[in-house]
PDB file of C-alpha atoms in Angstrom:
ATOM      1  CA  UNK A 767      73.196   3.254   7.692  1.00 89.00           C
ATOM      2  CA  UNK A 768      72.941   2.645   3.971  1.00 90.00           C
ATOM      3  CA  UNK A 769      76.506   1.257   3.778  1.00 95.00           C
ATOM      4  CA  UNK A 770      77.638  -1.524   1.417  1.00 94.00           C
ATOM      5  CA  UNK A 771      81.201  -2.149   2.609  1.00 95.00           C
ATOM      6  CA  UNK A 772      82.365  -5.519   3.940  1.00 94.00           C
ATOM      7  CA  UNK A 773      81.720  -5.436   7.700  1.00 94.00           C
ATOM      8  CA  UNK A 774      82.522  -8.479   9.780  1.00 93.00           C
ATOM      9  CA  UNK A 775      82.482  -9.570  13.411  1.00 93.00           C
ATOM     10  CA  UNK A 776      85.582 -10.560  15.372  1.00 92.00           C
ATOM     11  CA  UNK A 777      83.393 -11.669  18.289  1.00 91.00           C
ATOM     12  CA  UNK A 778      84.934 -14.562  20.207  1.00 87.00           C
ATOM     13  CA  UNK A 779      88.436 -13.989  18.815  1.00 87.00           C
ATOM     14  CA  UNK A 780      91.397 -12.008  20.142  1.00 87.00           C
ATOM     15  CA  UNK A 781      91.617  -9.814  17.081  1.00 90.00           C
ATOM     16  CA  UNK A 782      90.432  -6.567  18.697  1.00 93.00           C
ATOM     17  CA  UNK A 783      92.686  -7.084  21.728  1.00 92.00           C
ATOM     18  CA  UNK A 784      95.687  -7.852  19.533  1.00 89.00           C
ATOM     19  CA  UNK A 785      95.309  -4.474  17.838  1.00 92.00           C
ATOM     20  CA  UNK A 786      94.523  -2.477  21.001  1.00 93.00           C
ATOM     21  CA  UNK A 787      90.994  -1.494  20.087  1.00 95.00           C
ATOM     22  CA  UNK A 788      89.009  -3.349  22.796  1.00 95.00           C
ATOM     23  CA  UNK A 789      89.462  -3.100  26.548  1.00 90.00           C
ATOM     24  CA  UNK A 790      90.741  -6.256  28.246  1.00 86.00           C
ATOM     25  CA  UNK A 791      89.533  -7.298  31.729  1.00 84.00           C
ATOM     26  CA  UNK A 792      92.990  -6.395  33.052  1.00 87.00           C
ATOM     27  CA  UNK A 793      92.798  -2.900  31.552  1.00 87.00           C
ATOM     28  CA  UNK A 794      89.293  -2.441  32.945  1.00 84.00           C
ATOM     29  CA  UNK A 795      90.595  -3.284  36.429  1.00 86.00           C
ATOM     30  CA  UNK A 796      93.648  -0.978  36.106  1.00 88.00           C
ATOM     31  CA  UNK A 797      91.600   1.899  34.669  1.00 87.00           C
ATOM     32  CA  UNK A 798      94.365   2.383  32.073  1.00 92.00           C
ATOM     33  CA  UNK A 799      94.617   1.019  28.561  1.00 92.00           C
ATOM     34  CA  UNK A 800      97.488   0.570  26.143  1.00 92.00           C
ATOM     35  CA  UNK A 801      96.362   2.653  23.191  1.00 94.00           C
ATOM     36  CA  UNK A 802      98.138   4.666  20.510  1.00 95.00           C
ATOM     37  CA  UNK A 803     101.465   3.245  21.735  1.00 94.00           C
ATOM     38  CA  UNK A 804     101.185   4.429  25.342  1.00 94.00           C
ATOM     39  CA  UNK A 805      99.287   3.781  28.564  1.00 93.00           C
ATOM     40  CA  UNK A 806      96.363   6.142  29.011  1.00 92.00           C
ATOM     41  CA  UNK A 807      92.810   6.514  30.193  1.00 90.00           C
ATOM     42  CA  UNK A 808      90.112   6.060  27.606  1.00 89.00           C
ATOM     43  CA  UNK A 809      86.369   6.688  28.015  1.00 86.00           C
ATOM     44  CA  UNK A 810      85.133   3.645  26.117  1.00 90.00           C
ATOM     45  CA  UNK A 811      85.410  -0.137  26.036  1.00 92.00           C
ATOM     46  CA  UNK A 812      86.091   0.017  22.284  1.00 95.00           C
ATOM     47  CA  UNK A 813      88.611   2.309  20.630  1.00 95.00           C
ATOM     48  CA  UNK A 814      89.011   3.558  17.081  1.00 97.00           C
ATOM     49  CA  UNK A 815      91.857   2.573  14.820  1.00 98.00           C
ATOM     50  CA  UNK A 816      92.940   1.248  11.483  1.00 97.00           C
ATOM     51  CA  UNK A 817      95.353  -1.635  10.832  1.00 95.00           C
ATOM     52  CA  UNK A 818      97.076  -2.730   7.671  1.00 94.00           C
ATOM     53  CA  UNK A 819      98.221  -6.207   6.683  1.00 93.00           C
ATOM     54  CA  UNK A 820     100.243  -7.693   3.880  1.00 92.00           C
ATOM     55  CA  UNK A 821      99.975 -11.248   2.561  1.00 92.00           C
ATOM     56  CA  UNK A 822     102.867 -12.797   0.694  1.00 91.00           C
ATOM     57  CA  UNK A 823     102.547 -15.349  -2.106  1.00 93.00           C
ATOM     58  CA  UNK A 824     102.939 -18.194   0.409  1.00 91.00           C
ATOM     59  CA  UNK A 825      99.940 -16.882   2.335  1.00 89.00           C
ATOM     60  CA  UNK A 826     101.902 -15.570   5.326  1.00 89.00           C
ATOM     61  CA  UNK A 827     100.263 -12.496   6.813  1.00 90.00           C
ATOM     62  CA  UNK A 828     102.220  -9.562   8.161  1.00 90.00           C
ATOM     63  CA  UNK A 829     101.051  -6.606  10.221  1.00 90.00           C
ATOM     64  CA  UNK A 830     102.506  -3.457   8.635  1.00 90.00           C
ATOM     65  CA  UNK A 831     100.738  -0.511  10.243  1.00 91.00           C
ATOM     66  CA  UNK A 832      98.229   0.629  12.835  1.00 93.00           C
ATOM     67  CA  UNK A 833      97.059   4.130  13.517  1.00 95.00           C
ATOM     68  CA  UNK A 834      94.785   5.452  16.214  1.00 97.00           C
ATOM     69  CA  UNK A 835      93.090   8.550  17.620  1.00 95.00           C
ATOM     70  CA  UNK A 836      93.967  11.749  15.695  1.00 94.00           C
ATOM     71  CA  UNK A 837      95.881   9.592  13.232  1.00 95.00           C
ATOM     72  CA  UNK A 838      92.514   8.771  11.726  1.00 97.00           C
ATOM     73  CA  UNK A 839      91.682  12.398  10.892  1.00 95.00           C
ATOM     74  CA  UNK A 840      93.141  11.983   7.401  1.00 94.00           C
ATOM     75  CA  UNK A 841      90.469   9.403   6.597  1.00 97.00           C
ATOM     76  CA  UNK A 842      87.754  12.002   7.033  1.00 97.00           C
ATOM     77  CA  UNK A 843      87.216  13.787   3.745  1.00 97.00           C
ATOM     78  CA  UNK A 844      84.603  16.057   5.333  1.00 97.00           C
ATOM     79  CA  UNK A 845      87.288  17.516   7.632  1.00 97.00           C
ATOM     80  CA  UNK A 846      89.435  18.327   4.615  1.00 96.00           C
ATOM     81  CA  UNK A 847      86.498  20.096   2.965  1.00 97.00           C
ATOM     82  CA  UNK A 848      85.839  22.030   6.196  1.00 97.00           C
ATOM     83  CA  UNK A 849      89.484  23.094   6.305  1.00 96.00           C
ATOM     84  CA  UNK A 850      88.877  25.008   3.061  1.00 96.00           C
ATOM     85  CA  UNK A 851      86.132  27.199   4.580  1.00 95.00           C
ATOM     86  CA  UNK A 852      86.330  30.431   6.606  1.00 92.00           C
ATOM     87  CA  UNK A 853      84.942  28.752   9.726  1.00 92.00           C
ATOM     88  CA  UNK A 854      87.098  25.659   9.353  1.00 94.00           C
ATOM     89  CA  UNK A 855      86.353  22.707  11.600  1.00 94.00           C
ATOM     90  CA  UNK A 856      84.839  25.137  14.103  1.00 93.00           C
ATOM     91  CA  UNK A 857      85.670  22.922  17.055  1.00 94.00           C
ATOM     92  CA  UNK A 858      87.166  25.640  19.210  1.00 91.00           C
ATOM     93  CA  UNK A 859      85.568  25.586  22.622  1.00 92.00           C
ATOM     94  CA  UNK A 860      84.311  22.032  22.303  1.00 94.00           C
ATOM     95  CA  UNK A 861      85.508  19.823  25.157  1.00 92.00           C
ATOM     96  CA  UNK A 862      85.415  16.867  22.795  1.00 91.00           C
ATOM     97  CA  UNK A 863      86.338  17.834  19.247  1.00 92.00           C
ATOM     98  CA  UNK A 864      83.806  15.589  17.552  1.00 94.00           C
ATOM     99  CA  UNK A 865      80.963  16.560  19.900  1.00 94.00           C
ATOM    100  CA  UNK A 866      79.184  18.030  16.843  1.00 96.00           C
ATOM    101  CA  UNK A 867      79.201  14.710  14.925  1.00 96.00           C
ATOM    102  CA  UNK A 868      75.995  12.705  14.674  1.00 95.00           C
ATOM    103  CA  UNK A 869      74.878   9.612  12.776  1.00 94.00           C
ATOM    104  CA  UNK A 870      74.088  10.941   9.287  1.00 94.00           C
ATOM    105  CA  UNK A 871      70.300  10.886   9.806  1.00 90.00           C
ATOM    106  CA  UNK A 872      70.409  12.837  13.067  1.00 91.00           C
ATOM    107  CA  UNK A 873      71.135  16.355  11.820  1.00 92.00           C
ATOM    108  CA  UNK A 874      67.449  17.091  12.138  1.00 86.00           C
ATOM    109  CA  UNK A 875      65.439  19.951  13.637  1.00 83.00           C
ATOM    110  CA  UNK A 876      66.504  18.936  17.132  1.00 87.00           C
ATOM    111  CA  UNK A 877      70.252  19.176  16.320  1.00 92.00           C
ATOM    112  CA  UNK A 878      72.187  21.070  18.992  1.00 92.00           C
ATOM    113  CA  UNK A 879      75.862  20.947  19.929  1.00 93.00           C
ATOM    114  CA  UNK A 880      76.784  20.792  23.626  1.00 93.00           C
ATOM    115  CA  UNK A 881      80.225  22.381  23.936  1.00 93.00           C
ATOM    116  CA  UNK A 882      80.795  20.738  27.327  1.00 94.00           C
ATOM    117  CA  UNK A 883      79.930  17.213  26.213  1.00 91.00           C
ATOM    118  CA  UNK A 884      82.637  14.593  26.737  1.00 89.00           C
ATOM    119  CA  UNK A 885      82.822  11.461  24.614  1.00 88.00           C
ATOM    120  CA  UNK A 886      80.290   8.973  25.928  1.00 88.00           C
ATOM    121  CA  UNK A 887      80.136   5.467  24.514  1.00 88.00           C
ATOM    122  CA  UNK A 888      76.746   4.440  23.112  1.00 90.00           C
ATOM    123  CA  UNK A 889      74.273   3.016  25.633  1.00 91.00           C
ATOM    124  CA  UNK A 890      74.056  -0.712  26.203  1.00 90.00           C
ATOM    125  CA  UNK A 891      71.096  -2.912  25.490  1.00 81.00           C
ATOM    126  CA  UNK A 892      70.089  -6.402  26.518  1.00 74.00           C
ATOM    127  CA  UNK A 893      71.238  -8.255  23.433  1.00 64.00           C
ATOM    128  CA  UNK A 894      71.318 -12.059  23.420  1.00 58.00           C
ATOM    129  CA  UNK A 895      74.945 -13.247  23.561  1.00 57.00           C
ATOM    130  CA  UNK A 896      76.124 -15.326  20.669  1.00 53.00           C
ATOM    131  CA  UNK A 897      79.642 -16.620  20.338  1.00 51.00           C
ATOM    132  CA  UNK A 898      81.237 -17.452  17.053  1.00 50.00           C
ATOM    133  CA  UNK A 899      84.572 -18.839  16.063  1.00 48.00           C
ATOM    134  CA  UNK A 900      85.037 -20.680  19.384  1.00 47.00           C
ATOM    135  CA  UNK A 901      87.556 -22.967  17.690  1.00 41.00           C
ATOM    136  CA  UNK A 902      89.844 -20.121  16.687  1.00 40.00           C
ATOM    137  CA  UNK A 903      90.821 -18.458  19.963  1.00 39.00           C
ATOM    138  CA  UNK A 904      94.589 -18.490  20.106  1.00 36.00           C
TER     139      UNK A 904
ATOM    140  CA  UNK B 526      92.246  19.888  17.612  1.00 53.00           C
ATOM    141  CA  UNK B 527      92.172  22.387  14.779  1.00 55.00           C
ATOM    142  CA  UNK B 528      90.760  25.684  15.859  1.00 55.00           C
ATOM    143  CA  UNK B 529      90.067  28.921  14.086  1.00 57.00           C
ATOM    144  CA  UNK B 530      88.894  32.340  15.219  1.00 55.00           C
ATOM    145  CA  UNK B 531      85.131  32.785  14.914  1.00 66.00           C
ATOM    146  CA  UNK B 532      85.188  36.444  13.789  1.00 76.00           C
ATOM    147  CA  UNK B 533      83.649  37.083  10.346  1.00 82.00           C
ATOM    148  CA  UNK B 534      86.311  36.949   7.594  1.00 85.00           C
ATOM    149  CA  UNK B 535      87.970  40.314   6.829  1.00 88.00           C
ATOM    150  CA  UNK B 536      87.151  41.892   3.461  1.00 92.00           C
ATOM    151  CA  UNK B 537      90.332  42.966   1.645  1.00 94.00           C
ATOM    152  CA  UNK B 538      91.477  44.221  -1.774  1.00 96.00           C
ATOM    153  CA  UNK B 539      92.398  41.626  -4.436  1.00 95.00           C
ATOM    154  CA  UNK B 540      96.138  42.232  -4.071  1.00 97.00           C
ATOM    155  CA  UNK B 541      96.094  41.637  -0.332  1.00 96.00           C
ATOM    156  CA  UNK B 542      93.934  38.561  -0.801  1.00 95.00           C
ATOM    157  CA  UNK B 543      96.357  37.144  -3.379  1.00 97.00           C
ATOM    158  CA  UNK B 544      99.370  37.856  -1.146  1.00 97.00           C
ATOM    159  CA  UNK B 545      97.738  36.113   1.805  1.00 95.00           C
ATOM    160  CA  UNK B 546      96.732  33.195  -0.412  1.00 96.00           C
ATOM    161  CA  UNK B 547     100.323  32.807  -1.681  1.00 98.00           C
ATOM    162  CA  UNK B 548     101.624  32.890   1.870  1.00 97.00           C
ATOM    163  CA  UNK B 549      99.217  30.075   2.806  1.00 96.00           C
ATOM    164  CA  UNK B 550     100.194  28.175  -0.346  1.00 98.00           C
ATOM    165  CA  UNK B 551     103.814  28.057   0.898  1.00 98.00           C
ATOM    166  CA  UNK B 552     102.664  26.257   4.016  1.00 98.00           C
ATOM    167  CA  UNK B 553     100.387  24.009   2.021  1.00 97.00           C
ATOM    168  CA  UNK B 554     103.289  22.981  -0.219  1.00 98.00           C
ATOM    169  CA  UNK B 555     105.467  22.365   2.829  1.00 98.00           C
ATOM    170  CA  UNK B 556     102.700  20.174   4.224  1.00 96.00           C
ATOM    171  CA  UNK B 557     102.332  18.300   0.927  1.00 97.00           C
ATOM    172  CA  UNK B 558     106.067  17.577   0.837  1.00 97.00           C
ATOM    173  CA  UNK B 559     106.007  16.325   4.434  1.00 95.00           C
ATOM    174  CA  UNK B 560     102.937  14.226   3.601  1.00 93.00           C
ATOM    175  CA  UNK B 561     104.817  12.760   0.607  1.00 93.00           C
ATOM    176  CA  UNK B 562     107.736  11.923   2.845  1.00 91.00           C
ATOM    177  CA  UNK B 563     105.447  10.217   5.368  1.00 88.00           C
ATOM    178  CA  UNK B 564     103.665   8.346   2.611  1.00 86.00           C
ATOM    179  CA  UNK B 565     106.961   6.977   1.359  1.00 86.00           C
ATOM    180  CA  UNK B 566     108.171   5.902   4.793  1.00 81.00           C
ATOM    181  CA  UNK B 567     105.461   4.852   7.167  1.00 67.00           C
ATOM    182  CA  UNK B 568     103.965   1.628   5.905  1.00 69.00           C
ATOM    183  CA  UNK B 569     107.146   0.045   4.534  1.00 71.00           C
ATOM    184  CA  UNK B 570     107.933  -1.963   7.634  1.00 74.00           C
ATOM    185  CA  UNK B 571     106.167  -5.048   8.908  1.00 75.00           C
ATOM    186  CA  UNK B 572     105.945  -6.694  12.274  1.00 75.00           C
ATOM    187  CA  UNK B 573     106.693 -10.233  11.245  1.00 69.00           C
ATOM    188  CA  UNK B 574     104.010 -12.810  10.874  1.00 69.00           C
ATOM    189  CA  UNK B 575     100.621 -11.864  12.193  1.00 67.00           C
ATOM    190  CA  UNK B 576      98.404 -14.330  13.987  1.00 67.00           C
ATOM    191  CA  UNK B 577      96.288 -15.600  11.154  1.00 57.00           C
ATOM    192  CA  UNK B 578      93.921 -17.482  13.478  1.00 55.00           C
ATOM    193  CA  UNK B 579      91.286 -14.803  13.417  1.00 62.00           C
ATOM    194  CA  UNK B 580      87.970 -16.224  12.486  1.00 62.00           C
ATOM    195  CA  UNK B 581      85.424 -13.704  11.564  1.00 70.00           C
ATOM    196  CA  UNK B 582      81.794 -13.999  10.751  1.00 69.00           C
ATOM    197  CA  UNK B 583      80.001 -12.278   7.954  1.00 66.00           C
ATOM    198  CA  UNK B 584      76.602 -12.862   6.366  1.00 67.00           C
ATOM    199  CA  UNK B 585      77.828 -15.669   4.144  1.00 68.00           C
ATOM    200  CA  UNK B 586      79.622 -17.640   6.849  1.00 73.00           C
ATOM    201  CA  UNK B 587      83.066 -17.654   8.435  1.00 81.00           C
ATOM    202  CA  UNK B 588      86.299 -16.235   7.178  1.00 82.00           C
ATOM    203  CA  UNK B 589      89.884 -16.197   8.362  1.00 86.00           C
ATOM    204  CA  UNK B 590      92.079 -13.124   8.338  1.00 89.00           C
ATOM    205  CA  UNK B 591      93.608 -14.490   5.142  1.00 90.00           C
ATOM    206  CA  UNK B 592      90.189 -14.718   3.485  1.00 90.00           C
ATOM    207  CA  UNK B 593      89.483 -11.143   4.453  1.00 92.00           C
ATOM    208  CA  UNK B 594      92.097 -10.042   1.882  1.00 94.00           C
ATOM    209  CA  UNK B 595      89.529 -10.921  -0.765  1.00 93.00           C
ATOM    210  CA  UNK B 596      92.175 -12.030  -3.265  1.00 95.00           C
ATOM    211  CA  UNK B 597      94.333  -8.934  -2.793  1.00 97.00           C
ATOM    212  CA  UNK B 598      97.746  -8.855  -1.146  1.00 96.00           C
ATOM    213  CA  UNK B 599      97.043  -5.815   1.004  1.00 96.00           C
ATOM    214  CA  UNK B 600      94.293  -5.468   3.601  1.00 96.00           C
ATOM    215  CA  UNK B 601      93.164  -2.376   5.477  1.00 97.00           C
ATOM    216  CA  UNK B 602      90.934  -2.960   8.469  1.00 96.00           C
ATOM    217  CA  UNK B 603      88.940  -0.161  10.013  1.00 98.00           C
ATOM    218  CA  UNK B 604      88.291  -1.007  13.667  1.00 97.00           C
ATOM    219  CA  UNK B 605      84.724   0.212  14.100  1.00 98.00           C
ATOM    220  CA  UNK B 606      83.630   0.786  17.693  1.00 97.00           C
ATOM    221  CA  UNK B 607      80.573  -1.385  18.188  1.00 97.00           C
ATOM    222  CA  UNK B 608      80.808  -3.295  21.475  1.00 95.00           C
ATOM    223  CA  UNK B 609      79.045  -6.609  22.076  1.00 93.00           C
ATOM    224  CA  UNK B 610      76.065  -5.072  23.845  1.00 91.00           C
ATOM    225  CA  UNK B 611      75.974  -1.531  22.485  1.00 94.00           C
ATOM    226  CA  UNK B 612      72.658  -0.239  21.197  1.00 92.00           C
ATOM    227  CA  UNK B 613      74.386   1.427  18.262  1.00 94.00           C
ATOM    228  CA  UNK B 614      77.751   2.112  16.683  1.00 96.00           C
ATOM    229  CA  UNK B 615      79.966   5.036  17.666  1.00 96.00           C
ATOM    230  CA  UNK B 616      78.918   8.246  15.852  1.00 95.00           C
ATOM    231  CA  UNK B 617      82.533   9.261  15.092  1.00 96.00           C
ATOM    232  CA  UNK B 618      83.285   5.831  13.571  1.00 97.00           C
ATOM    233  CA  UNK B 619      80.074   6.209  11.576  1.00 97.00           C
ATOM    234  CA  UNK B 620      81.345   9.575  10.332  1.00 97.00           C
ATOM    235  CA  UNK B 621      84.585   7.957   9.170  1.00 97.00           C
ATOM    236  CA  UNK B 622      82.615   5.067   7.657  1.00 97.00           C
ATOM    237  CA  UNK B 623      80.476   7.450   5.636  1.00 96.00           C
ATOM    238  CA  UNK B 624      83.681   7.929   3.605  1.00 97.00           C
ATOM    239  CA  UNK B 625      84.373   4.254   2.901  1.00 97.00           C
ATOM    240  CA  UNK B 626      81.991   3.047   0.153  1.00 96.00           C
ATOM    241  CA  UNK B 627      83.273   5.446  -2.488  1.00 96.00           C
ATOM    242  CA  UNK B 628      86.878   4.360  -1.904  1.00 96.00           C
ATOM    243  CA  UNK B 629      86.435   0.584  -2.044  1.00 97.00           C
ATOM    244  CA  UNK B 630      86.522   0.153  -5.821  1.00 96.00           C
ATOM    245  CA  UNK B 631      89.475   2.504  -6.277  1.00 97.00           C
ATOM    246  CA  UNK B 632      91.472   0.689  -3.590  1.00 97.00           C
ATOM    247  CA  UNK B 633      90.662  -2.692  -5.136  1.00 97.00           C
ATOM    248  CA  UNK B 634      92.273  -1.462  -8.345  1.00 97.00           C
ATOM    249  CA  UNK B 635      95.462  -0.849  -6.339  1.00 97.00           C
ATOM    250  CA  UNK B 636      95.572  -4.350  -4.795  1.00 97.00           C
ATOM    251  CA  UNK B 637      93.905  -3.277  -1.517  1.00 97.00           C
ATOM    252  CA  UNK B 638      90.890  -4.756   0.266  1.00 97.00           C
ATOM    253  CA  UNK B 639      89.237  -2.411   2.753  1.00 97.00           C
ATOM    254  CA  UNK B 640      87.112  -4.116   5.391  1.00 96.00           C
ATOM    255  CA  UNK B 641      85.527  -3.090   8.670  1.00 96.00           C
ATOM    256  CA  UNK B 642      85.727  -5.194  11.844  1.00 95.00           C
ATOM    257  CA  UNK B 643      83.797  -4.836  15.115  1.00 96.00           C
ATOM    258  CA  UNK B 644      83.735  -6.941  18.269  1.00 94.00           C
ATOM    259  CA  UNK B 645      79.946  -7.076  18.389  1.00 94.00           C
ATOM    260  CA  UNK B 646      78.314 -10.298  17.149  1.00 93.00           C
ATOM    261  CA  UNK B 647      77.338 -10.268  13.492  1.00 92.00           C
ATOM    262  CA  UNK B 648      73.587 -10.070  14.223  1.00 92.00           C
ATOM    263  CA  UNK B 649      74.178  -6.828  16.083  1.00 93.00           C
ATOM    264  CA  UNK B 650      76.258  -5.377  13.242  1.00 93.00           C
ATOM    265  CA  UNK B 651      73.526  -6.309  10.751  1.00 92.00           C
ATOM    266  CA  UNK B 652      70.836  -4.765  12.967  1.00 93.00           C
ATOM    267  CA  UNK B 653      72.775  -1.496  13.313  1.00 94.00           C
ATOM    268  CA  UNK B 654      73.345  -1.325   9.544  1.00 92.00           C
ATOM    269  CA  UNK B 655      69.581  -1.423   9.066  1.00 91.00           C
ATOM    270  CA  UNK B 656      68.969   1.534  11.389  1.00 87.00           C
ATOM    271  CA  UNK B 657      69.572   5.175  10.564  1.00 77.00           C
ATOM    272  CA  UNK B 658      68.981   4.636   6.867  1.00 71.00           C
ATOM    273  CA  UNK B 659      70.276   7.354   4.626  1.00 66.00           C
ATOM    274  CA  UNK B 660      71.440  10.814   5.553  1.00 65.00           C
ATOM    275  CA  UNK B 661      68.970  13.532   6.527  1.00 62.00           C
ATOM    276  CA  UNK B 662      67.710  15.172   3.311  1.00 62.00           C
ATOM    277  CA  UNK B 663      69.758  18.297   2.730  1.00 62.00           C
ATOM    278  CA  UNK B 664      66.695  20.539   2.823  1.00 60.00           C
ATOM    279  CA  UNK B 665      66.087  19.619   6.460  1.00 60.00           C
ATOM    280  CA  UNK B 666      69.672  20.481   7.351  1.00 59.00           C
ATOM    281  CA  UNK B 667      69.455  23.769   5.470  1.00 60.00           C
ATOM    282  CA  UNK B 668      66.256  24.809   7.209  1.00 60.00           C
ATOM    283  CA  UNK B 669      67.871  24.020  10.527  1.00 58.00           C
ATOM    284  CA  UNK B 670      70.914  26.187   9.670  1.00 58.00           C
ATOM    285  CA  UNK B 671      68.679  29.126   8.782  1.00 55.00           C
ATOM    286  CA  UNK B 672      67.053  28.961  12.200  1.00 51.00           C
ATOM    287  CA  UNK B 673      70.384  29.256  14.011  1.00 44.00           C
TER     288      UNK B 673
END
């Protein structure tokens, strides 16, 4: 993707479950997830969000903020640029607002937007399972 | 979802344009003030001690949540949707992430570390990072637009 930011794996820890961004077995069975501070249905095993933490001088870590769903819109500079144009975000009529979004190398000659597309999580692949951090589950 | 009528923009005289622009400016200022108010309020509370037991893996080894602060006192995590057996990362999260690199150095200057966390194993994260390369060259996008 050409990115340089610090990207790490929480695999094998409870981190994603603690912050409501991965579906637990219980949620999968119920068909409902606790997300964005309420129970709801969600079309994916993983969910988007951002969480903020503060560390004091003694090294104690505090959770100060988490935001989900449309709360993440403000992180998208491209949306703010689009809001300045006559056509705006141009998402009217799209069943799923971001149905027009692609990975940045996929706006090629075959680019088409399906207005009726729902959000579908990326396909799965047979990837060898590796577990890390087995000593840190809490 | 923000929506807007698809009709072509109306052509008007300069005075009417300026009046409409000033009208919109009122709302924009109102929005800015509300945004300021939110910015002052929202993140000032904390939820007590967080479980620090997170162990995360990155190319140079293991880290704890505390390490992830990278020497700063504030940490922002973006929860990127890449499940343990997904072929690729979520396109919408990738869209958001296209905005991250340029912010990192500015945030560091304000005592903030910005990091991205996914549930997929590290090898899968690294493999996805190597795919998709850079953005489509603009010329390709422009040619596509002209065909529409």
